XYZ file of C-alpha atoms in Angstrom:
118
model
C 0.119 0.381 0.214
C 1.151 4.386 -0.382
C 3.210 5.246 2.354
C 0.869 8.303 1.902
C -2.379 6.380 2.515
C -1.109 4.470 5.442
C 0.719 7.240 7.304
C -2.710 9.123 6.817
C -4.528 5.612 7.634
C -3.138 6.205 11.199
C -3.780 9.511 11.465
C -7.334 9.035 11.703
C -6.641 5.790 13.756
C -4.685 8.229 16.235
C -6.783 10.827 16.072
C -10.215 8.721 16.135
C -11.571 7.897 19.928
C -14.378 5.191 18.556
C -10.963 2.837 17.051
C -11.558 -0.646 19.117
C -9.376 -2.878 16.518
C -7.782 -2.432 12.728
C -7.118 -4.935 10.429
C -4.626 -4.735 7.527
C -6.409 -6.552 4.756
C -3.840 -6.603 2.356
C -4.774 -3.886 -0.099
C -7.424 -2.253 2.643
C -7.971 -1.178 5.876
C -10.154 -2.040 7.922
C -11.073 -0.061 11.920
C -13.965 -1.914 13.613
C -15.168 1.259 15.855
C -17.530 1.646 18.443
C -21.338 -0.115 17.999
C -20.779 -2.144 15.821
C -19.008 0.528 12.746
C -16.714 -0.125 11.064
C -14.643 2.176 8.673
C -12.526 0.763 5.184
C -10.320 2.721 3.810
C -9.212 1.757 0.192
C -6.499 3.750 -1.796
C -5.167 2.623 -5.323
C -2.126 5.037 -5.558
C -1.123 3.329 -9.525
C -4.911 4.360 -10.480
C -5.968 6.872 -7.908
C -8.444 5.261 -7.068
C -10.154 5.571 -3.309
C -13.681 3.804 -1.374
C -13.978 5.159 2.356
C -17.131 3.548 3.709
C -18.698 3.041 7.004
C -20.213 0.516 7.588
C -22.710 -0.799 10.296
C -24.072 -4.648 10.201
C -22.789 -5.450 6.647
C -24.831 -2.368 5.288
C -23.503 0.696 3.673
C -24.013 4.358 6.251
C -21.736 6.122 3.448
C -18.955 5.576 1.151
C -16.830 8.552 0.147
C -14.982 7.073 -3.675
C -14.528 8.508 -7.143
C -15.773 5.575 -9.495
C -16.307 7.148 -12.956
C -20.417 7.458 -12.567
C -22.476 10.647 -11.064
C -20.798 12.768 -13.826
C -23.708 14.409 -13.604
C -22.462 15.689 -9.999
C -20.717 19.326 -9.327
C -16.708 17.387 -8.244
C -17.276 14.318 -10.332
C -15.844 12.168 -9.908
C -15.972 12.163 -6.047
C -19.261 11.968 -5.028
C -20.014 10.373 -1.401
C -23.583 7.813 -0.793
C -26.384 8.534 1.642
C -27.825 6.317 3.535
C -31.283 6.566 2.023
C -29.287 5.862 -1.538
C -28.905 9.651 -2.537
C -25.593 10.036 -4.237
C -24.473 14.361 -3.564
C -20.823 15.610 -4.343
C -17.744 15.212 -2.142
C -15.194 17.796 -1.428
C -12.701 15.050 -1.686
C -10.728 15.511 -4.199
C -8.364 12.137 -3.991
C -5.012 13.221 -1.333
C -5.863 10.815 1.398
C -3.445 12.943 4.004
C -5.944 15.791 3.273
C -9.414 13.125 1.786
C -9.360 11.008 4.906
C -9.244 13.470 7.727
C -11.659 14.423 5.675
C -13.973 11.676 6.518
C -12.340 11.487 9.475
C -14.032 14.298 11.338
C -18.034 13.392 8.704
C -17.237 9.483 10.794
C -16.345 10.885 14.282
C -19.726 13.509 13.959
C -21.820 10.748 13.226
C -21.158 8.434 16.449
C -21.398 10.902 18.098
C -24.933 12.192 16.938
C -26.109 10.055 14.368
C -27.002 12.614 11.759
C -25.305 12.899 8.530
C -22.015 15.405 8.560
C -23.696 17.144 5.833
């Protein structure tokens, strides 16, 4: 995995009080979080593809990615999947050091308040 990505994940782990366990799954990181939530963090430095997905009971709660669909959205291809199925532009840009911090803050807000960080 990419060194900058791994450093960003390490900062997420160090800065997020909700992390209970960490799993290196070779091509992504899985962090077990409070209240049976987990987050999968994936980044491929060669392709620039990323996916950061907050999961609760095997269902996506929030999911940021840059798959090449939804060209109608501002900030294409970067977008956010909401729990109700709505897809909106995200404020990520494909730079893990910056993006994972934004994701961490959104995940913490969600876990604290159970409200969407939008």
